[in-house]
Coordinates of C-alpha atoms in Angstrom, one line a residue:
X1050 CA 0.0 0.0 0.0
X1051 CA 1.8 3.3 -0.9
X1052 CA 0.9 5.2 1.9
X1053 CA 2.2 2.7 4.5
X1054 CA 5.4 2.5 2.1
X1055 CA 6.0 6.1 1.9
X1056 CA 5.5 6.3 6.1
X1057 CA 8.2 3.3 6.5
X1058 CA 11.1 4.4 3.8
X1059 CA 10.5 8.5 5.1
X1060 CA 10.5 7.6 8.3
X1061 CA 13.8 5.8 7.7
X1062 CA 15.2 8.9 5.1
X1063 CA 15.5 6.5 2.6
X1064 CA 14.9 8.8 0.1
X1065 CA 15.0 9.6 -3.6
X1066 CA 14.7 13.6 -4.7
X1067 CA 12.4 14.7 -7.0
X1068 CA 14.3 14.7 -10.7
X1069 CA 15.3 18.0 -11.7
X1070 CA 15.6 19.6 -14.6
X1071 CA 15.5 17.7 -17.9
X1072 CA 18.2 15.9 -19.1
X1073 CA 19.8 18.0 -22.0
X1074 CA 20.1 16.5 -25.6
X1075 CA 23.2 14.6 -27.1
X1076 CA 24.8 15.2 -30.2
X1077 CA 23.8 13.8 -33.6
X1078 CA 24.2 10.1 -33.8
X1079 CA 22.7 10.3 -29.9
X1080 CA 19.8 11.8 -30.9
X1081 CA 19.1 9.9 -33.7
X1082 CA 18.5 6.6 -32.0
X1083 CA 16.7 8.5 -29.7
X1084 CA 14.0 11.0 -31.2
X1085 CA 14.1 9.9 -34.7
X1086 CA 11.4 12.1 -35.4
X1087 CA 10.5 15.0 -37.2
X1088 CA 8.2 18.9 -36.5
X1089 CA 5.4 19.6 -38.8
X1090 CA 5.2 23.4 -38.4
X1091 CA 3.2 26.3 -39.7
X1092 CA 0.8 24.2 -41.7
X1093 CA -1.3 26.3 -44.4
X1094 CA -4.1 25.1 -46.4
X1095 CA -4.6 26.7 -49.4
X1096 CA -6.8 24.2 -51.1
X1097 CA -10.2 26.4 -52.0
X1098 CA -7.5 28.4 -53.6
X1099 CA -4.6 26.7 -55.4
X1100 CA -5.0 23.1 -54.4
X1101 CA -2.1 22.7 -52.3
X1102 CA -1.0 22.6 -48.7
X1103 CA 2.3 24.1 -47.3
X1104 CA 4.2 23.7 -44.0
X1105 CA 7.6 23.0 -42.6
X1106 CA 9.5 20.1 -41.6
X1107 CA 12.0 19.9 -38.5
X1108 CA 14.3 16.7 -38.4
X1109 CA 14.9 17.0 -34.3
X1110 CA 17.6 14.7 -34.5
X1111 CA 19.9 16.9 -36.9
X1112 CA 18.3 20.2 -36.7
X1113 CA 17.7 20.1 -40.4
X1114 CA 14.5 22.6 -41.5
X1115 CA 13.0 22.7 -44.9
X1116 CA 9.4 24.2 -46.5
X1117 CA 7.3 22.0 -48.0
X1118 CA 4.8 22.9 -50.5
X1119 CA 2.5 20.1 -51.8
X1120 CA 0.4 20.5 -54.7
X1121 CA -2.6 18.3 -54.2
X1122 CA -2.9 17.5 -58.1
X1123 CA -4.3 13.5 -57.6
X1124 CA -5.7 11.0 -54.9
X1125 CA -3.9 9.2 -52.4
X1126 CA -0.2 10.8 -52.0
X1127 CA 0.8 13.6 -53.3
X1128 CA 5.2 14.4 -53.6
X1129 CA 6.2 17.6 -51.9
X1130 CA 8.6 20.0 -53.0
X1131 CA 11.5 21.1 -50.2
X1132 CA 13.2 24.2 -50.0
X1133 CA 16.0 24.2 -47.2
X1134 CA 15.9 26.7 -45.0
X1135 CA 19.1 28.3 -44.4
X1136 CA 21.0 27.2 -47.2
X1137 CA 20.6 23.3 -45.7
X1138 CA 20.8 20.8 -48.7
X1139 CA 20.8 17.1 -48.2
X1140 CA 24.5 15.9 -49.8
X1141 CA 25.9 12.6 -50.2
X1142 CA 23.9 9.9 -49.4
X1143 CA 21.7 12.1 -47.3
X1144 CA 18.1 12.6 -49.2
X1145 CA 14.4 13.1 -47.5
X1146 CA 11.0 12.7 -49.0
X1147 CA 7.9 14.3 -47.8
X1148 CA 4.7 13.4 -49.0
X1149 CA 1.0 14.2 -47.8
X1150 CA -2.7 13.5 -48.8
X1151 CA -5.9 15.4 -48.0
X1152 CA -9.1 13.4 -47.9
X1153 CA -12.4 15.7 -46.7
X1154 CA -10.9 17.7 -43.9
X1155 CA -8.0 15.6 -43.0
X1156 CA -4.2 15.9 -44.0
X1157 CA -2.2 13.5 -43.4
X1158 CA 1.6 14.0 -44.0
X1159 CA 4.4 11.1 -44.3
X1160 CA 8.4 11.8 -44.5
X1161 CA 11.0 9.7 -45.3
X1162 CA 14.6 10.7 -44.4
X1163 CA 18.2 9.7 -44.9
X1164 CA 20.8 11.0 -42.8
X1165 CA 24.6 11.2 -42.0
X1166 CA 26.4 11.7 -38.5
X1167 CA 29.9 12.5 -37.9
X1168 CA 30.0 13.4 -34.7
X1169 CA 31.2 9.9 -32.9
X1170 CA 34.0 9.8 -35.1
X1171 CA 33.3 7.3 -38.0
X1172 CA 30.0 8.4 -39.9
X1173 CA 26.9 6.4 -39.0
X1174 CA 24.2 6.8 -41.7
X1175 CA 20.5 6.6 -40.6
X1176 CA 17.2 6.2 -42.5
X1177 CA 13.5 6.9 -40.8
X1178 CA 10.1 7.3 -41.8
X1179 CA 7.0 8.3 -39.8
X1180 CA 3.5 9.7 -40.4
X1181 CA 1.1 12.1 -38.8
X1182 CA -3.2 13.0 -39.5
X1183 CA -4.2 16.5 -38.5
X1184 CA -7.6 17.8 -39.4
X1185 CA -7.4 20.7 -41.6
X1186 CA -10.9 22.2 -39.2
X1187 CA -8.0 23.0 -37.1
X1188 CA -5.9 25.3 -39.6
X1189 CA -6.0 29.1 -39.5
X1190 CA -7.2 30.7 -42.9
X1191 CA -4.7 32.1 -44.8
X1192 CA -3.2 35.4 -43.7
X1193 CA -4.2 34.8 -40.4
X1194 CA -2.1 36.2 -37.2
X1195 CA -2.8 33.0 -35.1
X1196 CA -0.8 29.6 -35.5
X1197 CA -1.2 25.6 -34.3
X1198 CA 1.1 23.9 -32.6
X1199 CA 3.4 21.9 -34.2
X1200 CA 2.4 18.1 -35.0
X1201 CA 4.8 15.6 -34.0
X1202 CA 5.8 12.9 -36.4
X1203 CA 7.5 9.9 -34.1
X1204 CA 9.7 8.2 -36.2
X1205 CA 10.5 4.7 -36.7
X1206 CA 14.2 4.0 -37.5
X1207 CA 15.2 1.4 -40.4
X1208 CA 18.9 2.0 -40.2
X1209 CA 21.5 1.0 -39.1
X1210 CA 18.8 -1.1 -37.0
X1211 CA 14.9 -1.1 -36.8
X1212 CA 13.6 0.6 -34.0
X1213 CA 10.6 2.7 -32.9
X1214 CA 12.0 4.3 -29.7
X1215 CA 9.3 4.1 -26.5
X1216 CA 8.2 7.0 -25.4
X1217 CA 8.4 8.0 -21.6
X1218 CA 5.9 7.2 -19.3
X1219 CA 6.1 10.9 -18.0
X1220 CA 5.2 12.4 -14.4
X1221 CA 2.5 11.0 -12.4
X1222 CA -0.8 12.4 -14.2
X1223 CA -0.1 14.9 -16.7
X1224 CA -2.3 13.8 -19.0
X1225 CA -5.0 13.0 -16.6
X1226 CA -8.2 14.6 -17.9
X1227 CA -9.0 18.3 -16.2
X1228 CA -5.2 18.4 -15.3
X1229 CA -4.9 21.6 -16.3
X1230 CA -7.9 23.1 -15.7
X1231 CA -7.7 21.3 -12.4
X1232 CA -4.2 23.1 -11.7
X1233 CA -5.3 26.7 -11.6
X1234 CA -7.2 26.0 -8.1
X1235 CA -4.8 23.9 -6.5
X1236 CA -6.2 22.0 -3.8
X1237 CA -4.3 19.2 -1.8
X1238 CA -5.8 16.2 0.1
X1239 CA -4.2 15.8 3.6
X1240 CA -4.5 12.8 5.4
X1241 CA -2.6 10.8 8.2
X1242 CA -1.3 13.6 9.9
X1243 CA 0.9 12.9 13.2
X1244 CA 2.8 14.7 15.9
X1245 CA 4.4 14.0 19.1
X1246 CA 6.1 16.3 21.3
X1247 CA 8.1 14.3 23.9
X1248 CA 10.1 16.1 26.8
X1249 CA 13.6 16.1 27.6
X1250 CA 14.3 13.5 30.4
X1251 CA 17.0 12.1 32.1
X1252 CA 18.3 10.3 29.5
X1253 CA 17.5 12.5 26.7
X1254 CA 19.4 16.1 26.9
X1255 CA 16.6 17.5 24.5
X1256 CA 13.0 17.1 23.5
X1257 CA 12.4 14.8 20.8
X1258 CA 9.3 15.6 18.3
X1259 CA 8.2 14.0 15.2
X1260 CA 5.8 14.5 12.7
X1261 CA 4.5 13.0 9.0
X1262 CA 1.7 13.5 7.2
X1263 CA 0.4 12.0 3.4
X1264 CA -1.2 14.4 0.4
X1265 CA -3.1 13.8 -2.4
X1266 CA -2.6 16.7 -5.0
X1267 CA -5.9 16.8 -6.6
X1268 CA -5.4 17.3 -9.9
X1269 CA -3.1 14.9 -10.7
X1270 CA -4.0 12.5 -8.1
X1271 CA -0.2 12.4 -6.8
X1272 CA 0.2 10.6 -3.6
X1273 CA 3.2 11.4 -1.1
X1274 CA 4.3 12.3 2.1
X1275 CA 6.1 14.7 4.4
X1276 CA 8.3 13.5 7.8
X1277 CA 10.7 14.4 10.2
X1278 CA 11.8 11.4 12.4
X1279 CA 13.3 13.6 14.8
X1280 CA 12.7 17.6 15.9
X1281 CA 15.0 18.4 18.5
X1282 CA 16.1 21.3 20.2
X1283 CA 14.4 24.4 20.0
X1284 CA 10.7 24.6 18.9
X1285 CA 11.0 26.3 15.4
X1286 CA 9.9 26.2 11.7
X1287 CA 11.5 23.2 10.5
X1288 CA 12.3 21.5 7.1
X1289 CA 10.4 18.3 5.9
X1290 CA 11.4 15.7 3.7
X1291 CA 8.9 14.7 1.7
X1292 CA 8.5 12.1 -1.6
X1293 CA 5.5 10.4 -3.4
X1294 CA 5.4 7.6 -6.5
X1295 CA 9.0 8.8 -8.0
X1296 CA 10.3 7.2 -5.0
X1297 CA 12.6 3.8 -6.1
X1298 CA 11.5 4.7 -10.1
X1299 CA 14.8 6.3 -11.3
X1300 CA 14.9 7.6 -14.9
X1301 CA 11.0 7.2 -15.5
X1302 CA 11.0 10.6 -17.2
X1303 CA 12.7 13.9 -18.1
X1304 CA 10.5 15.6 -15.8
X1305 CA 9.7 15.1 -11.9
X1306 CA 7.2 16.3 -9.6
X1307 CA 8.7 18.1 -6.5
X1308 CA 7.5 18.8 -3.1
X1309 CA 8.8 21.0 0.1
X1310 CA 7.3 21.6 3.0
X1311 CA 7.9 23.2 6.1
X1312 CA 6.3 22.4 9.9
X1313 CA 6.7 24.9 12.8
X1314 CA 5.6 22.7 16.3
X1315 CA 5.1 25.8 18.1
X1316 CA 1.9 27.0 16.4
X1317 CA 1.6 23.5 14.1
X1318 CA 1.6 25.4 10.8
X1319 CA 2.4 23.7 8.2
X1320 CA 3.3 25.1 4.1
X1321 CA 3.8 23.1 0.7
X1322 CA 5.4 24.0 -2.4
X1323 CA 4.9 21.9 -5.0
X1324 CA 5.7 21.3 -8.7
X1325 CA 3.9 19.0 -11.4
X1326 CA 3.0 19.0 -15.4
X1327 CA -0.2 19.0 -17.0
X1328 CA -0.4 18.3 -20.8
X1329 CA -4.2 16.8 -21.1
X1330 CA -5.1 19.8 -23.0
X1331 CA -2.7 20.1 -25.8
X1332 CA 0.4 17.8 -25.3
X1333 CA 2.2 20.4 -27.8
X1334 CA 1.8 22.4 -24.9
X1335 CA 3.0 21.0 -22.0
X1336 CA 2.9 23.0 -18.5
X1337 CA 4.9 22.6 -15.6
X1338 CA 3.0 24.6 -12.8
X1339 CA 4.2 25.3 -9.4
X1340 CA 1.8 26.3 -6.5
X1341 CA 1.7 26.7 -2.3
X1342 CA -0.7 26.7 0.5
X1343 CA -0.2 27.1 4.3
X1344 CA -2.4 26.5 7.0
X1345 CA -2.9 26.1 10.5
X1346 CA -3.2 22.4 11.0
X1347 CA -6.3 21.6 13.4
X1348 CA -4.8 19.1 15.5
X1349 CA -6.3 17.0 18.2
X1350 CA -4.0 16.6 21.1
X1351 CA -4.0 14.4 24.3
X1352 CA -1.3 14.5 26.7
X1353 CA -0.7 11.4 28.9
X1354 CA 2.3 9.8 31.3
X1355 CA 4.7 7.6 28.5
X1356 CA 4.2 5.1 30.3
X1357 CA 2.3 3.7 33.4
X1358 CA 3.6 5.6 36.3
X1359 CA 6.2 7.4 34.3
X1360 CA 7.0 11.5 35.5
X1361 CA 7.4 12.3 32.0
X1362 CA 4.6 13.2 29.7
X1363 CA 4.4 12.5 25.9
X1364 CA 1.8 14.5 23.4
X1365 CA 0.4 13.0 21.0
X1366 CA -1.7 14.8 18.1
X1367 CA -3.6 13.4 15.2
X1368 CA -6.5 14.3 12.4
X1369 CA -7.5 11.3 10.8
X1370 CA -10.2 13.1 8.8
X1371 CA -9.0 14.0 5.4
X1372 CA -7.8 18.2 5.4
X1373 CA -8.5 20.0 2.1
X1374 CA -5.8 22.7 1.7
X1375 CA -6.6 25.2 -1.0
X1376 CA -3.4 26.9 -2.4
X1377 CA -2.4 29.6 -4.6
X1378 CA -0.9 29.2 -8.5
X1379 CA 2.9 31.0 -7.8
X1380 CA 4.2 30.2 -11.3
X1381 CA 3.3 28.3 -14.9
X1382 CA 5.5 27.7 -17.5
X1383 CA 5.3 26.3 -20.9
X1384 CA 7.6 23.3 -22.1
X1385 CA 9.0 22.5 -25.2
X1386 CA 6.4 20.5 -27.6
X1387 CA 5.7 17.1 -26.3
X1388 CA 8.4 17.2 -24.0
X1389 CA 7.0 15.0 -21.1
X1390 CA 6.9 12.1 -22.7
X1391 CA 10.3 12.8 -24.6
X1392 CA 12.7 9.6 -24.1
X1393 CA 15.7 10.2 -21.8
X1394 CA 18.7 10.4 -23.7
X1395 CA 20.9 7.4 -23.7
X1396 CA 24.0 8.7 -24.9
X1397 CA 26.2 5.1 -24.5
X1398 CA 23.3 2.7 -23.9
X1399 CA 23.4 -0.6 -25.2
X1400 CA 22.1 -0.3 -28.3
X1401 CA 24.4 2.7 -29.3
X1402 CA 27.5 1.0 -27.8
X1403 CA 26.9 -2.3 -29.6
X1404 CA 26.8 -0.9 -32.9
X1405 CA 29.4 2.0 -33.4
X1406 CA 32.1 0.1 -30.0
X1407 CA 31.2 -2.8 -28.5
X1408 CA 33.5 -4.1 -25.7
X1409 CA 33.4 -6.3 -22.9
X1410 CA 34.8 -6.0 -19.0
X1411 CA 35.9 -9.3 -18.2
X1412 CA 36.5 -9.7 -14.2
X1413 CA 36.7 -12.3 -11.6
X1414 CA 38.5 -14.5 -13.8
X1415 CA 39.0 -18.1 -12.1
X1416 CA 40.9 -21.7 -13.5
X1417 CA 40.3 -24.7 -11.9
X1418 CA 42.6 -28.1 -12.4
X1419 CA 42.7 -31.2 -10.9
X1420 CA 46.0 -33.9 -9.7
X1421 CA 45.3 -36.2 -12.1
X1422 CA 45.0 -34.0 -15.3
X1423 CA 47.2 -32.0 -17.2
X1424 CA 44.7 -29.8 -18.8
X1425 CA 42.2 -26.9 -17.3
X1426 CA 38.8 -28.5 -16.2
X1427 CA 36.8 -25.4 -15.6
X1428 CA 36.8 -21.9 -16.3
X1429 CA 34.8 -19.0 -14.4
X1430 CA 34.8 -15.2 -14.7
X1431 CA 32.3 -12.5 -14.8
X1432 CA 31.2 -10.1 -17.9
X1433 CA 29.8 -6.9 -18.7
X1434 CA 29.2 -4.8 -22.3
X1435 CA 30.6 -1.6 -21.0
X1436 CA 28.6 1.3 -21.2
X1437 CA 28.4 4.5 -19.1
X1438 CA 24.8 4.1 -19.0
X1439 CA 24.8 4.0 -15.0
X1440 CA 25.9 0.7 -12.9
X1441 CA 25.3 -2.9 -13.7
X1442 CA 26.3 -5.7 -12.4
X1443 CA 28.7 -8.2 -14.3
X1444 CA 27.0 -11.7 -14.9
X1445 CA 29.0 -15.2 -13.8
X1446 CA 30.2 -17.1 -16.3
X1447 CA 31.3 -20.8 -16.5
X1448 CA 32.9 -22.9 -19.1
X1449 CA 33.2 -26.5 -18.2
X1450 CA 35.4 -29.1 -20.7
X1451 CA 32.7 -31.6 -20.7
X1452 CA 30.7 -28.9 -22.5
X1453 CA 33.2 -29.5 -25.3
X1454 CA 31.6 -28.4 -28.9
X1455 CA 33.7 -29.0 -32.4
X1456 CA 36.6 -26.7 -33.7
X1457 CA 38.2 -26.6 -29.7
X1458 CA 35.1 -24.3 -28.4
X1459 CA 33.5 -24.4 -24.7
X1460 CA 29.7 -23.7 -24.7
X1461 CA 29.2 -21.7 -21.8
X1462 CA 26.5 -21.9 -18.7
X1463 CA 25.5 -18.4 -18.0
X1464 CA 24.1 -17.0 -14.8
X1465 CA 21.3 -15.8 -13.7
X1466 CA 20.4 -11.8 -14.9
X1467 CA 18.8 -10.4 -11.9
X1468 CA 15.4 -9.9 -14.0
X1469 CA 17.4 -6.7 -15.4
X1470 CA 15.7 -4.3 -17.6
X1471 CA 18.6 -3.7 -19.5
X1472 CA 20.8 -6.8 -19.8
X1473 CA 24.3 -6.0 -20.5
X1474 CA 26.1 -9.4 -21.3
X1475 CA 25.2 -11.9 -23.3
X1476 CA 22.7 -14.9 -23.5
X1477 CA 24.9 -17.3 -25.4
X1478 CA 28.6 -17.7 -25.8
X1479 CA 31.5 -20.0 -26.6
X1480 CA 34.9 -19.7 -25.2
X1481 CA 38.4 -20.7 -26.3
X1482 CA 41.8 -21.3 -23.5
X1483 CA 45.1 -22.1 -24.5
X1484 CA 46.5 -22.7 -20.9
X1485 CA 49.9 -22.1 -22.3
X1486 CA 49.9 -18.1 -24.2
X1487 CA 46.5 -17.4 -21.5
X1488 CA 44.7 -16.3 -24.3
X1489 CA 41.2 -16.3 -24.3
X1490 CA 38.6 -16.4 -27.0
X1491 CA 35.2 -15.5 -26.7
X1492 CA 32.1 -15.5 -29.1
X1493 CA 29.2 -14.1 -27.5
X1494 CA 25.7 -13.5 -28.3
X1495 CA 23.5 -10.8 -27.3
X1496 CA 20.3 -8.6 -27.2
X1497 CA 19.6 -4.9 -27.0
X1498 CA 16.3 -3.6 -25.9
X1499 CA 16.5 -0.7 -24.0
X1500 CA 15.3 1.8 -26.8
X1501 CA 12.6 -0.6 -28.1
X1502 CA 11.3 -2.9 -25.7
X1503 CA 8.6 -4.3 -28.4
X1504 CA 11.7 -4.8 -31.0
X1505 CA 15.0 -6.0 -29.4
X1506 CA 18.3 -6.4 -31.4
X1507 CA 20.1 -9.1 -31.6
X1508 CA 24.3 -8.7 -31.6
X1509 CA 26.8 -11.5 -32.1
X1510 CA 30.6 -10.8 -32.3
X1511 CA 34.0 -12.2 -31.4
X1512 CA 36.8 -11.1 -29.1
X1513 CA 40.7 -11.9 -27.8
X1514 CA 41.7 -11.2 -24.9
X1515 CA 44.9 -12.6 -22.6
X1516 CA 44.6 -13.3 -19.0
X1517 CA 46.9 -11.6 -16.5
X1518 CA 48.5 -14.4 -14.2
X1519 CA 51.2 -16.4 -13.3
X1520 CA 49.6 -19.5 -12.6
X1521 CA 51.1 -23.5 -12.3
X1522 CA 49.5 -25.8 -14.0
X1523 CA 52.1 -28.4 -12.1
X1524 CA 50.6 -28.2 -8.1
X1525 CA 48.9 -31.5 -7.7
X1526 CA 46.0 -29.9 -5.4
X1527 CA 43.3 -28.7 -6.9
X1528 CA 43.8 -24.8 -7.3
X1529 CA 41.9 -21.9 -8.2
X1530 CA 43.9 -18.9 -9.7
X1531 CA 41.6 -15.2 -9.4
X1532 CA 42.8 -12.6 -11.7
X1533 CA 40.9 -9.6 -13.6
X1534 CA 41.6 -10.0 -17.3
X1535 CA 44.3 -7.2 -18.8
X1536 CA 42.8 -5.0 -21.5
X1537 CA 39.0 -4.3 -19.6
X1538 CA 37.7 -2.7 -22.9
X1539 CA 38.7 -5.2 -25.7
X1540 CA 37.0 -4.4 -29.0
X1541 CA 34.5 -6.4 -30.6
X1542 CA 35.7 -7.0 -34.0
X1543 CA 34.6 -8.1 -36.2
X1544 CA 30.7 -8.6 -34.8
X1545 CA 27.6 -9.1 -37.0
X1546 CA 24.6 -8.0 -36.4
X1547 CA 21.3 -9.9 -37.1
X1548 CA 18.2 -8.5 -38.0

């Protein structure tokens, strides 16, 4: 139950802030595994006039802008015409085709795009294609001062792999219907509220207080809670710590919902501050909203010995009927177009990392022989795909020589994963040891599907590496030599990658 869990892990400050601001962009190649997506911008119909539709057409991965005029001269799809803006041209390999159809009062627009990145250091080319409806009831006539908000196109990435990138789940409730409208009369829920004020004793130098309470912000039905395990010293206006759902849900979104709070014993007032998104109305609109309320809390309090025939005397104050606290609106600002549910950037995730430098971190490594043979009868050691994508654990490996396959390989056993969302090593491999130059070969299969949970990607590749210990093969106990492998961040090459 979530408010019992958010009393228990407060009450222990256990806690996880509030995300804060969104995670900035990467570069080119970054971006396009990301958000390959495009704008549709400044859409005009001039079809009681010349037959056509124009508007323009943003690639958010590479920036690239171009106006696109479509002359509606036949059924179905119609081939626009693209003028960069800017001077832009597509060169090389790089092309992009926009198309678009207009049946009664609906457009629909399609674009297909090519593209080159330079910026990891070897050029990684990239073709998408996405689609988007929009009803032209929408459109200002021609010459008019007001505009629409731009239509988002989510791509779906053919190359260098096939991809449709999920989209984030975004803070609790923003597209909860009446969000917004919701937002401009804040009013919180306040439930559970607790405080006890416990005197200083002979064994404790100073009071001891403490206090929680839960909320329910009403317009995005966001739960959390507000403690302080321990108010001591002076009675004054005091900072509380306070969390709801984000709590143990790291990197759900670019945006998070914060709360502070304050409590001041002496007079029990109590103030919030809170921040949240709302983006029911018009997600190319997004608004993050920040209001506050204070009030007097109308405690019930009841002062008794702490225990039976105890000199001291503990108060204890409660309100189990639910508070409604009306605030005020301090601040509202809009966000960039659909940027709540924008994909955090993965700048070295698995996906990117397996294609442009895949590498392994080998640790743990671990022989075993036995007296009466001359030859290895087990190898162990543990292995990652580095990334910098945020800590994972390395996965145990085992090669036994009974597992024996043809050619002098070792079929692996592989350990358990932990129920990871993003696995990081690989589901199959086969291993080579020469005992004598302590190299070792592995071939390894694995899967990516940390951009694309529907669609994972499947990697397969080959590596060398030489292990770093001086061990004797010539004891005649059974030994276990534990090294780390030299070389952590050997490169794949050359790997394949199936489709």
């Amino acid at each position: 139950m979530l408010n019992r869990f958010l009393l228990q892990a407060l009450s222990t400050a256990v806690l996880i802030s509030a995300q804060g601001p969104p995670t900035s962009g990467g570069g080119c190649t970054t971006n396009s595994f990301n958000i390959p997506s495009w704008f549709i911008t400044d859409f005009n119909d001039l079809t009681d006039y010349e037959r056509k539709i124009t508007f323009g057409v943003l690639n958010r991965a590479t920036n690239y802008t171009a106006r696109a005029t479509c002359n509606l001269d036949r059924k179905g799809y119609n081939v626009c015409s693209l003028e960069p803006v800017s001077g832009q041209t597509a060169v090389g390999k790089d092309t992009i085709e926009v198309k678009a159809l207009v049946e009664g009062t609906v457009a629909q627009v399609s674009v297909n795009q090519t593209w080159t990145c330079n910026d990891r250091g070897v050029p990684v080319e990239f073709t998408a294609s996405g689609w988007v409806r929009t009803s032209l009831e929408n459109i200002p006539e021609p010459g008019s001062s007001s505009t629409i908000s731009p239509l988002l196109i989510q791509g779906t990435l053919h190359a260098p792999v096939s991809i449709t990138p999920d989209r984030a789940r975004g803070p609790q409730g923003h597209s909860n219907k009446g969000c917004q409208a919701a937002s401009l009369q804040p009013v919180w829920n306040i439930t559970h509220i607790y405080y006890t004020d416990r005197p200083a004793d002979g064994n404790v130098e100073s009071p001891s207080r403490t206090f929680n309470l839960l909320f329910t912000n009403e317009a995005n039905d966001y739960e959390g809670g507000c403690v302080h395990g321990s108010l001591v010293g002076p009675v004054a206006e005091t900072s509380l710590i306070c969390a709801g759902s984000e709590f143990g849900n790291l990197g759900g979104s670019r945006y998070g919902i914060s709360t502070t709070a304050s409590f001041n014993p002496s007079n029990f007032n109590f103030t919030v501050r809170q921040t949240w998104f709302c983006d029911d109305e018009n997600p190319a609109k997004p608004l993050q909203l920040t209001a506050s309320a204070t009030t007097i809390l109308p405690l019930n309090c009841k002062t008794s010995p702490l225990s039976p025939g105890s000199p001291i005397n503990e108060t204890v104050c409660d309100r189990n009927p639910t508070l409604l606290l009306s605030g005020k609106l301090d601040n509202i600002t809009t966000l960039p177009p659909y940027s709540l549910t924008e994909p955090v950037p993965r700048d070295n995730s698995c996906t990117i990392t397996s294609i442009l430098a895949p590498k392994w971190q080998f640790s743990a490594f671990e022989i075993v022989y036995t007296p009466e043979k001359e030859e290895w009868e087990a190898i162990n050691f543990e292995i990652i795909l580095a990334t910098s994508t945020g800590f994972q654990y390395p996965i145990p490996v085992t090669v036994s020589r009974a597992a024996t396959r043809e050619g002098g390989w070792f079929e692996c056993v592989i350990g358990a994963d932990g129920a990871n969302d993003q696995p990081l090593w690989p589901y199959a491999c086969l291993v080579q040891f020469n005992p004598d130059t302590k190299e070792l070969k592995l071939k390894a299969d694995w899967q990516c599907r940390e951009l694309d949970g529907d669609r994972p990607i499947n990697f397969s590749g080959l590596t060398t590496t030489t292990v770093n210990s001086d061990f004797n093969n010539e004891i005649v106990v059974l030994i276990k030599i534990k090294d780390i492998l030299e070389d952590l961040g050997i490169i794949y090459k050359p790997f394949t990658l199936n489709r």
